[in-house]
Short mmCIF file of C-alpha atoms and ligand atoms in Angstrom, two decimals:
data_model
loop_
_atom_site.label_atom_id
_atom_site.label_comp_id
_atom_site.label_asym_id
_atom_site.label_seq_id
_atom_site.Cartn_x
_atom_site.Cartn_y
_atom_site.Cartn_z
CA MET A 1 0.13 -0.04 -0.01
CA ALA A 2 2.99 2.32 0.70
CA THR A 3 4.14 2.57 -2.57
CA THR A 4 0.61 2.82 -4.07
CA GLN A 5 -0.37 5.76 -1.51
CA GLN A 6 2.77 7.74 -3.03
CA GLN A 7 1.09 7.42 -6.46
CA LEU A 8 -2.03 8.63 -5.40
CA HIS A 9 -3.62 12.47 -5.58
CA GLY A 10 -4.00 13.90 -2.23
CA SER A 11 -7.50 14.22 -2.22
CA VAL A 12 -7.80 10.22 -3.12
CA VAL A 13 -5.94 9.69 0.04
CA LYS A 14 -8.16 11.88 1.80
CA PHE A 15 -11.30 10.23 0.77
CA LEU A 16 -9.69 6.93 1.83
CA SER A 17 -8.73 8.03 5.13
CA GLY A 18 -12.38 8.54 6.48
CA ALA A 19 -12.99 4.70 6.95
CA PRO A 20 -15.13 2.87 7.01
CA LYS A 21 -16.99 4.60 4.32
CA LYS A 22 -20.47 5.52 5.01
CA MET A 23 -23.61 5.36 2.71
CA LEU A 24 -25.51 8.12 1.57
CA ILE A 25 -29.18 7.90 2.88
CA ASN A 26 -31.41 11.08 2.82
CA GLY A 27 -28.46 13.32 2.50
CA GLU A 28 -26.54 11.99 5.03
CA TRP A 29 -23.67 9.89 5.49
CA VAL A 30 -24.69 7.27 7.71
CA ALA A 31 -23.30 3.62 8.78
CA SER A 32 -25.10 0.52 8.10
CA ALA A 33 -27.87 -0.27 10.83
CA SER A 34 -26.39 -3.60 11.40
CA GLY A 35 -22.80 -1.68 11.73
CA LYS A 36 -21.41 -4.49 9.54
CA THR A 37 -18.54 -3.54 7.15
CA PHE A 38 -16.98 -5.12 4.11
CA GLU A 39 -13.45 -4.96 2.34
CA THR A 40 -12.79 -3.58 -0.87
CA VAL A 41 -9.66 -4.85 -2.43
CA ASN A 42 -7.15 -3.51 -4.79
CA PRO A 43 -6.89 -6.23 -7.48
CA ALA A 44 -3.48 -5.55 -8.27
CA THR A 45 -2.24 -6.64 -5.17
CA GLY A 46 -4.93 -8.29 -2.98
CA GLU A 47 -4.58 -5.91 -0.49
CA VAL A 48 -7.41 -4.08 1.28
CA ILE A 49 -8.00 -0.51 -0.13
CA VAL A 50 -10.58 0.34 2.61
CA LYS A 51 -13.49 -0.93 4.58
CA VAL A 52 -16.94 0.17 3.77
CA TYR A 53 -20.16 0.12 5.56
CA GLU A 54 -22.34 -2.88 4.11
CA ALA A 55 -26.12 -2.12 3.46
CA ASP A 56 -28.64 -4.63 4.17
CA LYS A 57 -32.48 -4.65 4.14
CA GLU A 58 -33.06 -2.25 6.86
CA ASP A 59 -30.73 0.49 5.36
CA ILE A 60 -32.18 -0.42 1.69
CA ASP A 61 -35.73 0.27 3.42
CA ARG A 62 -34.58 3.55 4.98
CA ALA A 63 -33.06 4.85 1.52
CA VAL A 64 -36.44 3.86 -0.12
CA LYS A 65 -38.41 5.67 2.24
CA ALA A 66 -35.96 8.90 1.86
CA ALA A 67 -36.40 8.37 -2.07
CA ARG A 68 -39.88 8.21 -1.82
CA ALA A 69 -40.00 11.22 0.49
CA ALA A 70 -38.12 13.30 -1.87
CA PHE A 71 -40.08 12.21 -4.98
CA GLU A 72 -43.40 13.21 -3.35
CA GLY A 73 -42.00 16.24 -1.80
CA PRO A 74 -39.07 18.68 -2.89
CA TRP A 75 -38.22 16.97 -6.21
CA ARG A 76 -41.32 17.36 -7.67
CA LYS A 77 -40.95 21.23 -7.30
CA PHE A 78 -37.79 21.67 -9.24
CA SER A 79 -38.37 22.42 -12.80
CA HIS A 80 -37.24 20.66 -15.80
CA TYR A 81 -34.58 23.59 -16.21
CA GLN A 82 -33.62 23.47 -12.49
CA ARG A 83 -32.96 19.53 -13.02
CA GLN A 84 -30.94 20.32 -16.03
CA GLN A 85 -28.82 22.87 -14.46
CA LEU A 86 -28.03 20.47 -11.57
CA LEU A 87 -26.93 17.71 -13.66
CA LEU A 88 -24.44 20.15 -15.54
CA LYS A 89 -23.22 21.27 -12.43
CA LEU A 90 -22.49 17.67 -11.46
CA ALA A 91 -20.87 16.94 -14.83
CA ASP A 92 -18.53 20.03 -14.03
CA LEU A 93 -17.75 18.91 -10.54
CA ILE A 94 -16.80 15.39 -11.98
CA GLU A 95 -14.60 17.21 -14.65
CA LYS A 96 -12.88 19.26 -12.01
CA ASN A 97 -12.12 15.86 -9.93
CA ALA A 98 -11.46 13.89 -13.24
CA GLU A 99 -7.79 12.47 -12.18
CA GLU A 100 -8.95 11.61 -8.81
CA PHE A 101 -11.92 9.65 -9.97
CA ALA A 102 -9.53 7.83 -12.59
CA GLN A 103 -7.06 6.81 -9.82
CA LEU A 104 -9.87 5.67 -7.56
CA GLU A 105 -11.61 3.52 -10.27
CA THR A 106 -8.12 1.94 -11.23
CA LEU A 107 -7.33 1.18 -7.74
CA ASP A 108 -10.72 -0.39 -7.09
CA ASN A 109 -11.27 -2.10 -10.43
CA GLY A 110 -7.79 -2.54 -11.33
CA LYS A 111 -8.13 -1.16 -15.09
CA PRO A 112 -5.28 0.66 -16.77
CA ILE A 113 -5.19 4.45 -15.74
CA ARG A 114 -4.97 5.42 -19.43
CA GLU A 115 -8.44 3.82 -19.71
CA SER A 116 -10.15 5.27 -16.71
CA MET A 117 -8.61 8.68 -17.57
CA ASN A 118 -9.30 8.45 -21.28
CA VAL A 119 -12.64 6.36 -21.41
CA ASP A 120 -14.43 5.93 -18.20
CA VAL A 121 -14.35 9.49 -16.61
CA PRO A 122 -15.02 11.50 -19.69
CA ALA A 123 -17.76 9.26 -20.96
CA THR A 124 -19.18 9.72 -17.56
CA ILE A 125 -19.05 13.72 -17.82
CA GLU A 126 -20.51 13.22 -21.46
CA HIS A 127 -23.27 11.20 -20.32
CA PHE A 128 -24.30 13.58 -17.34
CA ARG A 129 -24.44 16.45 -19.87
CA TYR A 130 -26.19 14.64 -22.58
CA TYR A 131 -28.98 13.84 -20.28
CA ALA A 132 -28.98 17.42 -18.76
CA GLY A 133 -30.02 18.21 -22.25
CA TRP A 134 -32.93 15.97 -22.20
CA ALA A 135 -34.10 17.19 -19.02
CA THR A 136 -35.97 20.25 -20.84
CA LYS A 137 -37.19 18.49 -23.75
CA ILE A 138 -39.28 15.73 -22.29
CA HIS A 139 -43.04 16.62 -23.08
CA GLY A 140 -46.22 15.10 -23.93
CA GLU A 141 -48.22 15.49 -27.04
CA THR A 142 -51.69 16.89 -27.91
CA LEU A 143 -53.79 13.90 -29.62
CA PRO A 144 -56.37 14.56 -32.48
CA VAL A 145 -59.13 12.48 -30.88
CA SER A 146 -62.50 11.53 -32.96
CA ALA A 147 -64.39 10.31 -30.12
CA GLY A 148 -65.85 13.91 -29.46
CA ASN A 149 -65.33 17.31 -28.58
CA PHE A 150 -62.38 16.79 -26.34
CA LEU A 151 -58.90 18.17 -25.76
CA THR A 152 -56.96 15.23 -25.12
CA TYR A 153 -53.25 15.35 -24.30
CA THR A 154 -50.37 13.19 -22.72
CA LEU A 155 -48.00 13.86 -19.89
CA ARG A 156 -44.86 12.12 -19.91
CA GLU A 157 -44.19 11.62 -15.96
CA PRO A 158 -41.41 10.08 -14.06
CA VAL A 159 -41.82 6.44 -12.97
CA GLY A 160 -40.98 7.34 -9.24
CA VAL A 161 -38.52 5.77 -7.03
CA VAL A 162 -35.90 3.56 -9.10
CA GLY A 163 -33.77 0.88 -7.88
CA GLN A 164 -30.55 0.50 -9.72
CA ILE A 165 -28.00 -2.44 -9.53
CA ILE A 166 -24.93 -2.09 -11.15
CA PRO A 167 -21.83 -4.18 -11.70
CA TRP A 168 -18.18 -3.72 -11.17
CA ASN A 169 -16.56 -3.51 -14.63
CA PHE A 170 -17.28 0.15 -15.53
CA PRO A 171 -18.20 1.13 -11.67
CA LEU A 172 -18.49 4.88 -12.45
CA LEU A 173 -20.04 4.91 -15.85
CA MET A 174 -22.46 2.56 -14.99
CA ALA A 175 -23.65 4.68 -12.26
CA ALA A 176 -23.75 7.68 -14.70
CA TRP A 177 -26.00 5.59 -17.12
CA LYS A 178 -28.38 4.70 -14.63
CA ILE A 179 -28.31 8.04 -12.85
CA ALA A 180 -28.35 10.71 -15.47
CA ALA A 181 -31.36 9.49 -17.46
CA ALA A 182 -33.59 8.60 -14.09
CA LEU A 183 -32.89 12.27 -12.62
CA ALA A 184 -33.23 13.79 -16.14
CA CYS A 185 -36.83 12.25 -16.22
CA GLY A 186 -37.68 13.37 -12.64
CA ASN A 187 -37.27 9.94 -10.56
CA CYS A 188 -35.47 9.42 -7.46
CA VAL A 189 -32.76 6.50 -7.04
CA VAL A 190 -31.41 4.08 -4.80
CA LEU A 191 -28.36 2.93 -6.31
CA LYS A 192 -26.54 -0.21 -5.14
CA PRO A 193 -23.08 -0.42 -6.31
CA ALA A 194 -21.17 -3.76 -7.03
CA GLU A 195 -19.62 -4.83 -3.62
CA GLN A 196 -16.12 -5.41 -5.72
CA THR A 197 -16.15 -1.62 -6.64
CA PRO A 198 -18.11 0.67 -4.29
CA LEU A 199 -15.67 3.49 -4.22
CA THR A 200 -16.38 5.94 -7.26
CA ALA A 201 -19.95 5.49 -6.59
CA LEU A 202 -19.66 6.87 -3.08
CA ARG A 203 -17.18 9.73 -4.26
CA LEU A 204 -19.88 10.63 -7.15
CA ALA A 205 -22.51 10.53 -4.15
CA GLU A 206 -20.31 13.41 -2.41
CA LEU A 207 -20.44 15.51 -5.68
CA ILE A 208 -24.19 14.83 -6.09
CA MET A 209 -24.45 16.52 -2.78
CA GLU A 210 -22.13 19.44 -3.38
CA ALA A 211 -23.83 19.93 -6.48
CA GLY A 212 -27.18 20.84 -4.73
CA ILE A 213 -29.41 17.88 -5.64
CA PRO A 214 -31.80 17.50 -2.85
CA ALA A 215 -31.43 15.10 0.12
CA GLY A 216 -32.98 11.60 -0.59
CA VAL A 217 -33.13 12.41 -4.48
CA VAL A 218 -30.04 9.90 -5.03
CA ASN A 219 -28.93 7.21 -2.42
CA VAL A 220 -26.03 5.08 -2.58
CA CYS A 221 -25.88 2.02 -0.49
CA PRO A 222 -22.96 -0.48 -0.92
CA GLY A 223 -23.82 -3.98 -0.08
CA PHE A 224 -24.10 -7.51 -1.50
CA GLY A 225 -26.53 -8.92 -4.26
CA PRO A 226 -28.18 -11.55 -2.22
CA THR A 227 -28.95 -8.92 0.89
CA ALA A 228 -28.89 -5.48 -0.49
CA GLY A 229 -29.59 -6.37 -4.12
CA ALA A 230 -32.41 -8.41 -3.44
CA ALA A 231 -34.07 -5.99 -0.70
CA LEU A 232 -33.97 -3.39 -3.50
CA SER A 233 -35.46 -5.54 -6.23
CA GLY A 234 -38.09 -6.83 -3.96
CA HIS A 235 -39.05 -3.94 -2.46
CA MET A 236 -42.75 -3.12 -2.56
CA ASP A 237 -42.30 0.97 -2.83
CA VAL A 238 -39.68 0.58 -5.50
CA ASP A 239 -41.54 1.19 -8.98
CA LYS A 240 -38.71 0.49 -11.07
CA VAL A 241 -35.45 -1.66 -10.99
CA ALA A 242 -32.72 -1.06 -13.50
CA PHE A 243 -29.95 -4.00 -13.57
CA THR A 244 -26.65 -4.58 -15.32
CA GLY A 245 -25.19 -7.95 -14.50
CA GLU A 246 -25.21 -11.67 -15.14
CA TYR A 247 -27.99 -13.27 -16.95
CA THR A 248 -28.59 -15.57 -13.93
CA THR A 249 -29.03 -12.50 -11.70
CA GLY A 250 -31.48 -10.86 -14.25
CA ARG A 251 -33.74 -13.97 -13.69
CA GLU A 252 -33.56 -13.33 -9.84
CA ILE A 253 -34.40 -9.68 -10.20
CA ILE A 254 -37.42 -10.63 -12.53
CA LYS A 255 -38.86 -12.91 -9.83
CA ALA A 256 -38.03 -10.47 -7.18
CA SER A 257 -39.95 -7.86 -8.96
CA ALA A 258 -43.18 -10.05 -9.19
CA GLY A 259 -44.30 -8.60 -5.68
CA ASN A 260 -45.58 -5.42 -6.73
CA LEU A 261 -45.09 -5.90 -10.34
CA LYS A 262 -42.31 -3.02 -10.65
CA ARG A 263 -40.93 -2.50 -14.17
CA VAL A 264 -37.58 -3.94 -14.91
CA SER A 265 -34.98 -3.45 -17.33
CA LEU A 266 -32.11 -5.81 -17.85
CA GLU A 267 -28.73 -5.35 -19.60
CA LEU A 268 -27.22 -8.75 -18.97
CA GLY A 269 -24.12 -10.48 -20.74
CA GLY A 270 -23.18 -11.46 -24.33
CA LYS A 271 -20.99 -13.94 -26.53
CA SER A 272 -20.73 -11.37 -29.32
CA PRO A 273 -19.48 -12.62 -32.89
CA ASN A 274 -17.01 -10.54 -34.63
CA VAL A 275 -17.03 -11.48 -38.07
CA ILE A 276 -13.87 -10.98 -40.35
CA PHE A 277 -14.46 -11.24 -44.23
CA LYS A 278 -11.27 -11.66 -46.21
CA ASP A 279 -12.29 -8.42 -48.13
CA GLY A 280 -11.85 -6.28 -45.07
CA ASP A 281 -9.24 -4.04 -44.24
CA LEU A 282 -7.30 -6.71 -42.21
CA GLU A 283 -4.64 -4.47 -40.60
CA THR A 284 -7.67 -2.17 -38.81
CA ALA A 285 -9.73 -5.75 -38.16
CA LEU A 286 -6.87 -6.86 -36.17
CA LYS A 287 -6.44 -3.75 -34.18
CA GLY A 288 -10.26 -3.66 -33.82
CA CYS A 289 -10.16 -7.45 -32.74
CA ILE A 290 -7.71 -6.67 -29.95
CA GLY A 291 -9.80 -3.75 -28.70
CA SER A 292 -13.03 -5.68 -28.70
CA VAL A 293 -11.31 -8.41 -26.68
CA PHE A 294 -8.92 -7.06 -24.43
CA PHE A 295 -10.17 -3.82 -23.37
CA ASN A 296 -10.88 -3.65 -19.62
CA GLN A 297 -9.36 -6.79 -19.24
CA GLY A 298 -12.18 -8.43 -21.50
CA GLN A 299 -14.62 -7.66 -18.74
CA VAL A 300 -17.08 -6.14 -21.18
CA CYS A 301 -20.53 -7.47 -21.74
CA CYS A 302 -20.37 -6.69 -25.36
CA ALA A 303 -16.94 -7.94 -26.00
CA GLY A 304 -16.26 -9.50 -29.38
CA THR A 305 -15.37 -13.08 -27.87
CA ARG A 306 -16.38 -15.13 -30.67
CA LEU A 307 -14.11 -14.38 -33.44
CA PHE A 308 -15.29 -15.59 -36.84
CA VAL A 309 -12.83 -15.60 -39.34
CA GLU A 310 -13.19 -16.39 -43.27
CA LYS A 311 -11.81 -19.91 -43.66
CA SER A 312 -9.00 -18.92 -46.46
CA ILE A 313 -7.44 -16.22 -43.94
CA TYR A 314 -8.19 -17.93 -40.76
CA GLU A 315 -4.68 -19.25 -40.10
CA ASP A 316 -2.88 -16.21 -41.06
CA PHE A 317 -5.11 -13.74 -39.22
CA VAL A 318 -5.44 -15.86 -35.93
CA GLY A 319 -1.44 -16.08 -36.06
CA LYS A 320 -1.10 -12.51 -36.43
CA LEU A 321 -3.59 -11.76 -33.73
CA SER A 322 -1.76 -13.69 -31.48
CA ASP A 323 1.71 -12.21 -32.07
CA LYS A 324 0.08 -8.84 -31.28
CA VAL A 325 -2.02 -10.14 -28.46
CA LYS A 326 1.42 -11.70 -26.91
CA SER A 327 2.92 -7.79 -26.77
CA ILE A 328 0.08 -6.69 -24.57
CA LYS A 329 1.68 -5.16 -21.53
CA LEU A 330 0.39 -6.55 -18.38
CA GLY A 331 0.77 -4.59 -15.24
CA HIS A 332 -0.62 -2.77 -12.41
CA GLY A 333 -3.27 -0.41 -13.30
CA LEU A 334 -1.63 2.75 -11.92
CA ASN A 335 1.67 2.43 -13.91
CA PRO A 336 0.99 4.72 -17.05
CA GLU A 337 2.70 2.07 -19.31
CA THR A 338 0.11 -0.61 -18.37
CA GLN A 339 -2.07 -2.00 -21.12
CA MET A 340 -4.16 -4.51 -19.37
CA GLY A 341 -4.52 -4.61 -15.44
CA PRO A 342 -5.54 -7.52 -13.25
CA LEU A 343 -9.20 -9.01 -13.29
CA VAL A 344 -11.45 -7.49 -10.77
CA SER A 345 -11.50 -10.04 -8.05
CA ASP A 346 -10.10 -13.59 -6.92
CA ASP A 347 -13.50 -14.98 -7.90
CA GLN A 348 -13.11 -13.71 -11.61
CA LEU A 349 -9.71 -14.94 -11.66
CA LYS A 350 -11.10 -18.45 -10.62
CA ARG A 351 -13.74 -18.03 -13.30
CA VAL A 352 -11.63 -17.23 -15.98
CA THR A 353 -8.61 -19.68 -15.22
CA SER A 354 -11.33 -22.48 -14.94
CA TYR A 355 -12.62 -21.61 -18.53
CA LEU A 356 -9.01 -21.63 -19.72
CA GLU A 357 -8.73 -25.13 -18.63
CA ILE A 358 -12.14 -25.99 -20.06
CA GLY A 359 -11.04 -24.78 -23.22
CA LYS A 360 -8.10 -26.86 -23.25
CA LYS A 361 -9.59 -29.76 -22.26
CA GLU A 362 -12.36 -29.28 -25.14
CA GLY A 363 -9.42 -29.25 -27.80
CA ALA A 364 -8.89 -25.51 -28.23
CA LYS A 365 -5.42 -24.70 -28.91
CA ALA A 366 -3.87 -21.61 -26.95
CA MET A 367 -2.04 -19.56 -29.31
CA CYS A 368 -0.84 -17.24 -26.88
CA GLY A 369 -1.67 -17.05 -23.06
CA GLY A 370 -3.71 -19.86 -21.67
CA ASP A 371 -2.83 -19.35 -17.94
CA ARG A 372 -2.36 -17.27 -14.81
CA ALA A 373 0.19 -14.41 -15.36
CA LYS A 374 3.69 -15.90 -14.50
CA GLU A 375 5.73 -12.55 -13.53
CA SER A 376 6.73 -12.42 -10.01
CA ASP A 377 5.36 -8.96 -9.18
CA LEU A 378 1.93 -10.15 -10.45
CA GLN A 379 1.70 -13.07 -8.38
CA LYS A 380 -0.41 -11.24 -5.46
CA GLY A 381 -2.97 -9.72 -7.82
CA TYR A 382 -5.54 -11.27 -10.29
CA PHE A 383 -3.71 -11.27 -13.38
CA VAL A 384 -4.39 -13.62 -16.21
CA GLN A 385 -2.70 -13.85 -19.65
CA PRO A 386 -4.53 -12.58 -22.57
CA THR A 387 -5.39 -15.60 -24.57
CA VAL A 388 -6.33 -16.42 -28.12
CA PHE A 389 -7.86 -19.77 -28.53
CA ALA A 390 -7.72 -21.58 -31.97
CA ASP A 391 -9.63 -24.65 -33.20
CA VAL A 392 -12.48 -23.57 -31.39
CA ASN A 393 -16.12 -24.71 -32.60
CA ASN A 394 -19.04 -22.98 -31.98
CA LYS A 395 -20.62 -25.66 -29.92
CA MET A 396 -17.87 -25.74 -27.41
CA ARG A 397 -18.36 -24.16 -23.78
CA VAL A 398 -15.66 -21.60 -24.52
CA ALA A 399 -17.71 -20.29 -27.43
CA GLN A 400 -21.05 -20.58 -25.73
CA GLU A 401 -20.66 -19.20 -22.24
CA GLU A 402 -19.55 -15.86 -20.96
CA ILE A 403 -16.17 -16.08 -19.48
CA PHE A 404 -15.69 -12.30 -19.02
CA GLY A 405 -12.01 -12.13 -19.17
CA PRO A 406 -9.19 -11.67 -22.09
CA VAL A 407 -10.04 -14.72 -23.83
CA VAL A 408 -11.12 -14.78 -27.58
CA SER A 409 -12.15 -18.10 -29.31
CA ALA A 410 -11.28 -18.09 -33.10
CA ILE A 411 -13.92 -19.99 -35.30
CA PRO A 412 -13.65 -20.41 -39.01
CA PHE A 413 -16.60 -19.87 -41.49
CA LYS A 414 -17.51 -20.60 -45.07
CA ASP A 415 -19.42 -17.90 -46.39
CA VAL A 416 -22.06 -15.03 -45.38
CA ASP A 417 -24.55 -17.64 -44.68
CA ASP A 418 -22.27 -19.54 -42.59
CA ALA A 419 -21.12 -16.52 -40.91
CA VAL A 420 -24.51 -15.31 -39.86
CA PHE A 421 -25.94 -18.81 -38.83
CA GLN A 422 -23.12 -19.13 -36.37
CA GLY A 423 -23.13 -15.75 -35.30
CA ASN A 424 -26.67 -16.21 -34.38
CA GLU A 425 -26.04 -19.76 -32.90
CA THR A 426 -25.90 -18.21 -29.04
CA THR A 427 -28.68 -17.51 -26.34
CA TYR A 428 -27.28 -14.02 -26.21
CA GLY A 429 -27.85 -10.88 -28.37
CA LEU A 430 -26.04 -8.03 -27.12
CA ALA A 431 -23.45 -6.87 -29.84
CA ALA A 432 -21.58 -7.96 -32.98
CA GLY A 433 -18.89 -6.59 -35.42
CA VAL A 434 -18.47 -7.01 -38.94
CA TRP A 435 -15.39 -6.23 -40.93
CA THR A 436 -15.58 -6.11 -44.97
CA SER A 437 -15.15 -3.50 -47.73
CA ASP A 438 -18.36 -4.75 -49.46
CA VAL A 439 -21.18 -2.27 -48.52
CA LYS A 440 -23.85 -4.75 -49.58
CA LYS A 441 -22.57 -7.42 -47.60
CA ALA A 442 -21.98 -5.20 -44.44
CA HIS A 443 -25.72 -4.23 -44.56
CA ARG A 444 -26.93 -7.71 -44.97
CA VAL A 445 -24.85 -9.03 -42.18
CA ALA A 446 -25.83 -6.23 -40.15
CA ARG A 447 -29.47 -6.93 -40.53
CA SER A 448 -29.15 -10.51 -40.27
CA LEU A 449 -27.24 -10.71 -36.98
CA LYS A 450 -29.48 -10.91 -33.95
CA ALA A 451 -27.84 -8.02 -31.72
CA GLY A 452 -28.72 -4.92 -30.08
CA THR A 453 -25.74 -3.20 -31.63
CA VAL A 454 -23.77 -3.97 -34.64
CA TRP A 455 -20.64 -2.32 -35.53
CA VAL A 456 -19.37 -2.37 -39.00
CA ASN A 457 -15.56 -1.71 -39.53
CA CYS A 458 -15.33 -0.60 -35.79
CA TYR A 459 -16.00 -2.09 -32.50
CA ASN A 460 -16.69 -0.78 -29.05
CA VAL A 461 -17.41 2.62 -30.28
CA PHE A 462 -20.16 4.50 -27.68
CA ASP A 463 -22.09 7.60 -27.56
CA PRO A 464 -24.53 8.91 -25.22
CA CYS A 465 -27.15 9.27 -28.09
CA THR A 466 -27.12 5.56 -29.07
CA PRO A 467 -29.30 2.92 -27.54
CA PHE A 468 -27.68 0.04 -26.00
CA GLY A 469 -29.09 -3.19 -24.99
CA GLY A 470 -30.00 -6.65 -25.86
CA TYR A 471 -31.72 -9.03 -28.19
CA LYS A 472 -32.74 -12.62 -26.72
CA GLN A 473 -31.09 -13.56 -23.49
CA SER A 474 -28.97 -10.48 -23.23
CA GLY A 475 -32.04 -8.64 -21.46
CA TYR A 476 -34.40 -5.83 -22.35
CA GLY A 477 -34.82 -2.26 -22.49
CA ARG A 478 -32.55 0.25 -23.84
CA GLU A 479 -30.32 2.78 -22.00
CA GLY A 480 -28.63 5.60 -23.93
CA GLY A 481 -30.24 8.15 -26.38
CA ILE A 482 -33.96 9.01 -26.33
CA HIS A 483 -34.71 5.34 -25.62
CA ALA A 484 -33.39 5.68 -21.78
CA LEU A 485 -36.31 8.15 -21.56
CA GLU A 486 -39.02 5.10 -22.27
CA LEU A 487 -37.29 3.48 -18.96
CA TYR A 488 -37.71 6.28 -16.83
CA THR A 489 -40.86 7.73 -17.66
CA GLN A 490 -44.68 6.81 -18.03
CA VAL A 491 -47.55 8.41 -19.97
CA LYS A 492 -50.73 9.70 -18.89
CA SER A 493 -53.75 10.57 -21.03
CA VAL A 494 -55.81 13.60 -20.17
CA TRP A 495 -59.04 14.10 -21.28
CA ILE A 496 -60.91 17.32 -21.18
CA ASN A 497 -64.45 17.40 -22.23
CA LEU A 498 -64.82 20.72 -23.94
CA ASP A 499 -68.80 20.31 -24.53
P1 NAI B 501 -23.72 -10.34 -10.59
O1 NAI B 501 -24.91 -10.42 -11.77
O2 NAI B 501 -24.11 -11.36 -9.54
O3 NAI B 501 -23.54 -8.90 -10.05
C1 NAI B 501 -24.23 -7.73 -10.66
C2 NAI B 501 -24.72 -6.70 -9.49
O4 NAI B 501 -25.73 -7.58 -9.10
C3 NAI B 501 -23.68 -6.38 -8.30
O5 NAI B 501 -24.22 -5.31 -7.80
C4 NAI B 501 -24.34 -7.68 -7.27
O6 NAI B 501 -24.29 -7.38 -6.05
C5 NAI B 501 -25.98 -7.71 -7.82
N1 NAI B 501 -26.60 -8.78 -7.53
C6 NAI B 501 -26.04 -9.96 -7.24
N2 NAI B 501 -27.07 -11.20 -6.92
C7 NAI B 501 -28.30 -10.29 -6.73
C8 NAI B 501 -29.62 -10.89 -6.54
N3 NAI B 501 -29.83 -11.95 -6.08
N4 NAI B 501 -30.53 -9.77 -6.31
C9 NAI B 501 -30.13 -8.40 -6.79
N5 NAI B 501 -28.99 -8.07 -7.10
C10 NAI B 501 -27.77 -9.09 -7.18
O7 NAI B 501 -22.46 -10.57 -11.42
P2 NAI B 501 -21.03 -11.12 -10.80
O8 NAI B 501 -21.46 -12.29 -9.92
O9 NAI B 501 -20.25 -10.04 -10.22
O10 NAI B 501 -20.33 -11.70 -12.01
C11 NAI B 501 -20.51 -12.68 -12.50
C12 NAI B 501 -20.44 -12.91 -13.96
O11 NAI B 501 -21.78 -11.98 -14.26
C13 NAI B 501 -19.36 -12.12 -14.77
O12 NAI B 501 -18.14 -13.07 -14.80
C14 NAI B 501 -19.78 -12.09 -15.91
O13 NAI B 501 -19.99 -12.94 -16.80
C15 NAI B 501 -21.32 -11.59 -15.73
N6 NAI B 501 -21.43 -10.15 -15.50
C16 NAI B 501 -21.97 -9.13 -16.66
C17 NAI B 501 -21.65 -8.03 -16.50
C18 NAI B 501 -22.48 -7.35 -17.78
O14 NAI B 501 -22.01 -6.14 -17.88
N7 NAI B 501 -23.29 -7.86 -18.57
C19 NAI B 501 -21.15 -7.24 -15.58
C20 NAI B 501 -20.85 -8.20 -14.32
C21 NAI B 501 -20.72 -9.32 -14.43
MG1 MG B 502 -23.09 -12.95 -8.62
#
């Protein structure tokens, strides 16, 4: 910890010194009702960063009450314009503290500092500004009814109290995706960050208060899934739950929501096909493949983990890919040279290494990687070698199950139909990539793949204005763009009798 401390911003050290970290309920920093805490760990070293108070049912209940009171009380009185100004102010505050957020994210999650600094934090700021824009543009319609002499119009109203349960792969950005759209639409929020990575959400909560967002509008309660998460998704006074995480957890959320029929939106996993045609710009495609799989240590729901390569170039392409992947620089996230950091947790390390063994047993050939990192300075952390599996067929477990680590399975295909058939041969449908210089082929494949996002001659590009979400078992509902407004508003028809 000593060496790490030296690298840290003064304000990060200060943030970490106030331990155990309290949760935000009704504008106040409070301990858990039970007094219980949990430890959050630096995945590069396995060392405890800080203790955090652990929310349980009782704390969630308090937070929901606070959110309800804020929703029925002060928050309703804020105009659309005032909500916009608060979101813009929050974005400015995050920008002012960008470096601090990046360090905190890297410390807690492990990701390379160049990624937290260049992706997570700026995307978070952009997201708040984008939805600040929407706050003043949400409105109903006047309807040309034929039923008689009526003035009939719609109101687009907030849903109410929203429970938001987020994962650990983009802790700050996922908090932004959830909170920004909800507040723009006038809702109040109880956010449960992932137990592995609670820190940036707590720091964000401090800035939410500093921005002047009223007490109770946003409550942030770190805790575990089966306790705090289940309490939130099952709460009878929560109107909607928004979830990002594993498919099996999504099913639990749906079951828990049945009590009061709360609305549910789910952004679940993926096993996304990335299809390389021989007529594509192969140099760019190689870079795109690397980004699509190894960004964020492969802990990305839309990662292009099933790499389909046209038969005639398969060997050559996969060989070149593994040569490049071998040179990815593994290291501690705070080191500015690092290109790939550790996985988020010991659990995740066990999961990914077990899939490496499964793949080898199934007959996949590790062209590079295939094991835990061997370097002595990486032994204490959760580092795994970036891995390219060749000789994979689409039926193998490594081709069908979400590994959520730096592992790609390369599979040959014959022609367009074969690529589409195999690409769709999965229970998931989150994203897909296509690389070709043939425009007709690009459109044909983009239409035929069953996925919520298709990238052509690019991968992993994002913008707050694009809808993101899944087909099939990758979930339902769309975050991003105008589409997220659907998740966080409901429509009322008002009839005025003019006779
Ligand atoms: P998870 O789905 O269990 O965790 C995500 C969030 O859900 C966390 O905040 C967790 O506390 C909460 N949660 C867990 N169980 C819950 C329950 N019964 N009720 C309410 N909330 C609950 O994912 P986990 O265990 O962290 O990771 C396991 C695998 O899930 C990963 O290896 C990966 O394959 C997948 N995953 C997918 C993500 C995505 O973005 N689609 C993100 C994180 C994980
Ligand atoms: Mg879990």
